[in-house]
Short mmCIF file of C-alpha atoms in Angstrom, two decimals:
data_model
loop_
_atom_site.label_atom_id
_atom_site.label_comp_id
_atom_site.label_asym_id
_atom_site.label_seq_id
_atom_site.Cartn_x
_atom_site.Cartn_y
_atom_site.Cartn_z
CA MET A 1 -44.92 92.63 -103.57
CA ARG A 2 -47.58 91.44 -105.19
CA THR A 3 -50.16 94.50 -105.86
CA GLU A 4 -51.91 93.90 -109.30
CA PRO A 5 -55.62 91.92 -107.99
CA PHE A 6 -55.37 87.90 -109.21
CA ALA A 7 -57.33 87.19 -112.40
CA PRO A 8 -59.92 84.67 -111.28
CA ALA A 9 -58.09 81.98 -113.65
CA ASP A 10 -55.08 82.41 -111.41
CA LEU A 11 -57.03 81.24 -108.46
CA SER A 12 -57.39 77.95 -107.09
CA ARG A 13 -60.78 77.10 -104.53
CA ASP A 14 -59.68 74.88 -101.75
CA ALA A 15 -61.63 72.97 -98.76
CA PHE A 16 -60.16 73.40 -95.18
CA LEU A 17 -61.54 71.86 -92.53
CA GLY A 18 -63.34 69.07 -93.91
CA GLY A 19 -65.27 71.73 -96.60
CA ARG A 20 -66.21 74.19 -93.62
CA LEU A 21 -64.29 76.50 -95.84
CA GLU A 22 -63.88 77.56 -99.26
CA ILE A 23 -60.38 79.27 -99.68
CA ALA A 24 -59.53 81.29 -102.92
CA GLN A 25 -55.48 80.77 -103.43
CA PRO A 26 -53.21 81.71 -105.87
CA ARG A 27 -52.27 78.91 -107.92
CA ALA A 28 -48.41 79.90 -108.42
CA GLY A 29 -48.02 82.78 -105.32
CA TYR A 30 -48.50 81.44 -101.41
CA ARG A 31 -50.70 78.64 -100.91
CA ALA A 32 -51.70 77.95 -97.02
CA GLY A 33 -51.34 74.09 -96.08
CA ILE A 34 -51.69 73.01 -92.66
CA ASP A 35 -49.00 75.54 -90.95
CA PRO A 36 -52.23 78.02 -90.87
CA VAL A 37 -54.62 75.52 -89.79
CA LEU A 38 -52.67 74.32 -87.30
CA LEU A 39 -52.37 78.29 -86.07
CA ALA A 40 -55.66 78.70 -85.58
CA ALA A 41 -56.76 75.32 -83.96
CA ALA A 42 -53.94 76.71 -80.85
CA VAL A 43 -55.93 79.62 -80.01
CA PRO A 44 -58.35 79.25 -77.03
CA ALA A 45 -60.91 81.88 -78.76
CA GLN A 46 -64.19 82.20 -76.85
CA ALA A 47 -67.48 83.92 -78.88
CA GLY A 48 -67.54 87.79 -78.70
CA GLU A 49 -63.63 87.65 -78.45
CA THR A 50 -61.62 89.74 -80.79
CA LEU A 51 -58.66 88.07 -82.72
CA LEU A 52 -55.85 90.07 -84.99
CA ASP A 53 -53.91 87.72 -87.51
CA LEU A 54 -50.43 89.63 -88.42
CA GLY A 55 -49.76 88.83 -92.39
CA CYS A 56 -52.72 87.08 -92.69
CA GLY A 57 -53.01 86.58 -96.66
CA ALA A 58 -55.61 84.92 -97.89
CA GLY A 59 -57.09 84.99 -94.59
CA ALA A 60 -56.86 80.93 -94.05
CA ALA A 61 -55.93 81.05 -90.36
CA ALA A 62 -58.23 83.76 -89.26
CA LEU A 63 -60.92 82.28 -91.05
CA CYS A 64 -60.41 79.11 -89.67
CA VAL A 65 -60.48 80.19 -86.23
CA ALA A 66 -63.82 81.87 -86.72
CA ALA A 67 -65.03 78.53 -88.30
CA ARG A 68 -64.40 76.42 -85.33
CA VAL A 69 -65.27 79.33 -82.82
CA PRO A 70 -68.54 81.15 -84.52
CA GLY A 71 -69.02 84.71 -82.46
CA VAL A 72 -65.19 85.47 -82.86
CA ARG A 73 -64.30 89.09 -84.38
CA LEU A 74 -61.75 89.12 -86.88
CA ALA A 75 -59.54 91.44 -88.01
CA GLY A 76 -56.17 91.38 -90.31
CA LEU A 77 -53.16 93.19 -91.48
CA GLU A 78 -51.40 92.18 -95.03
CA MET A 79 -48.94 93.93 -96.18
CA GLN A 80 -49.33 92.58 -99.98
CA PRO A 81 -52.73 94.35 -101.05
CA ALA A 82 -53.96 91.41 -103.75
CA TYR A 83 -53.65 88.68 -100.75
CA ALA A 84 -55.14 91.57 -98.34
CA ALA A 85 -57.86 92.08 -101.02
CA LEU A 86 -58.01 87.81 -101.33
CA ALA A 87 -58.68 87.68 -97.36
CA ARG A 88 -61.56 89.72 -98.02
CA ALA A 89 -63.14 87.97 -100.59
CA ASN A 90 -62.72 85.02 -98.82
CA ALA A 91 -64.18 86.20 -95.47
CA ALA A 92 -67.19 87.20 -97.60
CA HIS A 93 -67.35 84.25 -99.67
CA ASN A 94 -67.75 82.03 -96.29
CA GLY A 95 -69.88 84.51 -94.28
CA ALA A 96 -67.27 85.69 -91.78
CA GLU A 97 -66.95 89.63 -90.98
CA MET A 98 -63.31 90.00 -91.13
CA GLU A 99 -62.15 93.77 -91.11
CA VAL A 100 -58.87 93.51 -93.38
CA LEU A 101 -56.07 96.29 -93.81
CA THR A 102 -53.10 96.88 -95.96
CA GLY A 103 -49.78 97.43 -94.29
CA ASP A 104 -46.87 96.78 -92.89
CA VAL A 105 -46.31 94.78 -89.58
CA ALA A 106 -43.00 97.29 -88.85
CA ALA A 107 -44.87 100.32 -89.99
CA MET A 108 -48.29 99.56 -88.02
CA PRO A 109 -51.54 101.34 -89.81
CA ALA A 110 -52.93 104.57 -87.66
CA ALA A 111 -56.48 102.13 -87.16
CA LEU A 112 -54.68 99.57 -85.38
CA ARG A 113 -52.15 101.37 -83.57
CA GLN A 114 -54.59 102.58 -80.93
CA ARG A 115 -56.32 98.87 -80.70
CA GLN A 116 -55.78 96.14 -78.56
CA PHE A 117 -56.71 92.13 -79.29
CA ASP A 118 -58.24 89.46 -76.80
CA HIS A 119 -55.95 86.82 -79.57
CA VAL A 120 -52.99 87.70 -81.81
CA ILE A 121 -51.55 85.50 -84.15
CA ALA A 122 -48.54 85.24 -86.72
CA ASN A 123 -47.52 82.72 -88.97
CA PRO A 124 -44.39 84.52 -89.94
CA PRO A 125 -41.89 84.36 -92.71
CA TYR A 126 -39.84 80.71 -91.97
CA PHE A 127 -36.88 81.93 -94.20
CA ASP A 128 -34.01 84.22 -93.33
CA ARG A 129 -32.84 85.70 -97.03
CA ARG A 130 -29.22 86.46 -95.65
CA ALA A 131 -29.08 82.84 -96.03
CA GLY A 132 -31.13 81.32 -98.68
CA THR A 133 -32.49 82.36 -102.47
CA PRO A 134 -35.69 83.96 -103.08
CA ALA A 135 -38.59 82.48 -103.99
CA ALA A 136 -39.24 83.16 -107.93
CA ASP A 137 -42.75 84.47 -107.36
CA THR A 138 -43.32 87.64 -105.68
CA GLY A 139 -46.00 87.33 -103.61
CA ARG A 140 -44.67 83.84 -102.42
CA GLU A 141 -41.50 85.62 -101.55
CA GLY A 142 -43.33 88.18 -99.63
CA ALA A 143 -45.06 85.65 -97.50
CA LEU A 144 -41.72 83.32 -96.87
CA GLY A 145 -38.98 85.62 -97.05
CA GLU A 146 -38.10 87.16 -93.83
CA ALA A 147 -37.80 91.18 -94.15
CA VAL A 148 -39.34 92.04 -90.98
CA PRO A 149 -36.83 90.95 -88.11
CA LEU A 150 -38.70 87.80 -86.23
CA ALA A 151 -38.65 89.63 -82.54
CA ASP A 152 -39.98 92.83 -84.44
CA TRP A 153 -43.18 90.44 -85.25
CA ILE A 154 -43.56 89.42 -81.48
CA ALA A 155 -42.90 92.65 -80.30
CA VAL A 156 -45.47 94.20 -82.61
CA ALA A 157 -48.03 91.25 -81.39
CA LEU A 158 -47.39 91.26 -77.69
CA ARG A 159 -48.25 95.16 -78.02
CA ARG A 160 -51.73 94.54 -80.15
CA CYS A 161 -52.27 92.47 -77.27
CA ARG A 162 -54.46 93.34 -74.29
CA PRO A 163 -52.93 92.27 -70.80
CA GLY A 164 -54.74 88.57 -70.17
CA GLY A 165 -54.59 88.10 -73.72
CA HIS A 166 -52.51 84.94 -75.87
CA VAL A 167 -50.21 85.53 -78.55
CA CYS A 168 -49.72 82.50 -80.92
CA ILE A 169 -46.44 82.14 -83.35
CA ILE A 170 -45.92 79.13 -85.92
CA HIS A 171 -42.34 79.03 -86.66
CA ARG A 172 -39.83 76.58 -87.60
CA ALA A 173 -38.24 74.82 -84.33
CA GLU A 174 -34.61 76.14 -85.29
CA ARG A 175 -35.67 79.81 -84.58
CA LEU A 176 -37.07 78.84 -80.55
CA ALA A 177 -34.31 80.83 -79.46
CA ASP A 178 -35.38 83.60 -81.03
CA LEU A 179 -38.68 83.05 -80.44
CA LEU A 180 -38.58 82.66 -76.50
CA ALA A 181 -35.94 85.79 -76.15
CA ALA A 182 -38.54 87.78 -77.42
CA MET A 183 -42.11 86.43 -75.85
CA ARG A 184 -43.61 87.82 -72.44
CA GLY A 185 -45.92 86.70 -70.37
CA SER A 186 -47.16 82.44 -69.27
CA VAL A 187 -45.35 80.91 -72.46
CA GLU A 188 -46.22 77.38 -73.37
CA VAL A 189 -43.89 75.56 -76.48
CA LEU A 190 -45.66 72.71 -78.28
CA PRO A 191 -43.32 70.81 -80.92
CA LEU A 192 -44.67 69.53 -84.13
CA ILE A 193 -43.42 66.05 -84.81
CA PRO A 194 -43.96 64.64 -88.15
CA ARG A 195 -43.44 61.32 -87.26
CA ARG A 196 -42.29 59.10 -84.20
CA GLY A 197 -38.42 59.19 -83.82
CA ARG A 198 -38.16 62.44 -85.74
CA ALA A 199 -36.93 65.74 -84.66
CA ALA A 200 -39.55 68.60 -84.57
CA ARG A 201 -39.58 70.83 -87.73
CA LEU A 202 -42.24 73.19 -86.58
CA VAL A 203 -43.30 74.72 -83.28
CA LEU A 204 -46.49 76.38 -81.72
CA VAL A 205 -45.78 79.11 -79.00
CA ARG A 206 -47.91 80.16 -77.44
CA ALA A 207 -48.26 83.47 -74.13
CA ARG A 208 -50.63 84.85 -71.75
CA LYS A 209 -49.70 88.40 -71.97
CA GLY A 210 -48.95 89.56 -68.01
CA GLY A 211 -48.71 85.69 -66.94
CA ARG A 212 -46.19 85.10 -64.65
CA ALA A 213 -46.31 81.23 -64.81
CA ALA A 214 -42.73 79.34 -65.75
CA LEU A 215 -42.54 78.31 -69.36
CA ARG A 216 -43.72 75.14 -70.16
CA LEU A 217 -42.49 72.59 -72.63
CA CYS A 218 -45.27 70.42 -73.71
CA ASP A 219 -45.34 67.02 -74.99
CA GLY A 220 -44.56 66.92 -78.44
CA TRP A 221 -47.82 66.94 -81.15
CA LEU A 222 -47.56 63.66 -83.60
CA LEU A 223 -48.67 64.42 -86.91
CA HIS A 224 -48.50 61.19 -88.53
CA GLU A 225 -48.35 57.40 -88.14
CA GLY A 226 -45.87 54.99 -89.90
CA PRO A 227 -42.24 55.48 -90.44
CA ARG A 228 -43.17 57.02 -93.95
CA HIS A 229 -45.07 59.44 -96.27
CA ALA A 230 -47.97 57.09 -97.48
CA GLY A 231 -50.01 59.99 -99.78
CA ASP A 232 -51.21 62.95 -98.65
CA GLY A 233 -53.59 63.03 -95.58
CA GLU A 234 -53.42 59.27 -95.62
CA ASN A 235 -51.76 58.81 -92.45
CA LEU A 236 -52.49 61.51 -90.08
CA THR A 237 -52.98 60.35 -86.87
CA ARG A 238 -56.38 60.59 -85.68
CA SER A 239 -55.63 63.72 -83.24
CA THR A 240 -54.30 65.66 -86.20
CA ALA A 241 -57.39 64.07 -88.39
CA SER A 242 -59.40 65.75 -86.07
CA VAL A 243 -57.77 69.31 -86.14
CA LEU A 244 -57.26 69.17 -90.05
CA ARG A 245 -61.15 68.31 -91.13
CA ASP A 246 -63.45 68.53 -87.82
CA ALA A 247 -62.03 71.40 -86.85
CA ALA A 248 -60.74 70.33 -83.66
CA PRO A 249 -58.78 72.57 -80.82
CA LEU A 250 -55.22 71.53 -80.14
CA PRO A 251 -54.76 71.68 -76.54
CA PHE A 252 -51.06 72.36 -75.53
CA CYS A 253 -49.83 71.13 -72.34
CA ARG A 254 -52.38 67.78 -71.57
#
């Protein structure tokens, strides 16, 4: 867990959404890639609604939602004090209001226990450390190594979501069975396909709390054109480039 503040020299400032956001991130710790941007694009938020980002890190996902939908009221929960402070600073730098509380998903702060939100999002740690090697950087490990079971993340998200609201999670495709076992309500699954002919590595799972519609498995979202990698961002599909650079929404079943 990273507790000490980041020194300015330890941070980079990175553009997101085609420069609409500038996010400070640790050079050597956990760094947001496209996953939180895709997660944010899948949130069906409207102005005036509320959003809670569980494990918000430096705030990339929540701030991407606010950049796409001005007027969304943001809150975040982050276990690592250094990253929580960075999320607050990033919100202020980008002219957004975001309440960031320091605390553990497994022990929800009292300030959140009695509140519900229109949207709850999470990019939980991907890796079960019973079968993997921890990252050397403590901040990076705190973001990537699963300490709280995935089912508990989802249970907390559902409790903090109002009836009729949405819970949206991005995770590894191999954990889809666990995601579906824990989700409640009307559930949609969107596989994220690296390129044509490849298996999905990630999935977006979105549930409307209290919904009774049948499970929907949507057509996979293709991230890249061509048979092989051709440089960062150089062979994105047009629709993916629009999501990552132009703050376009990412639809599920179309």
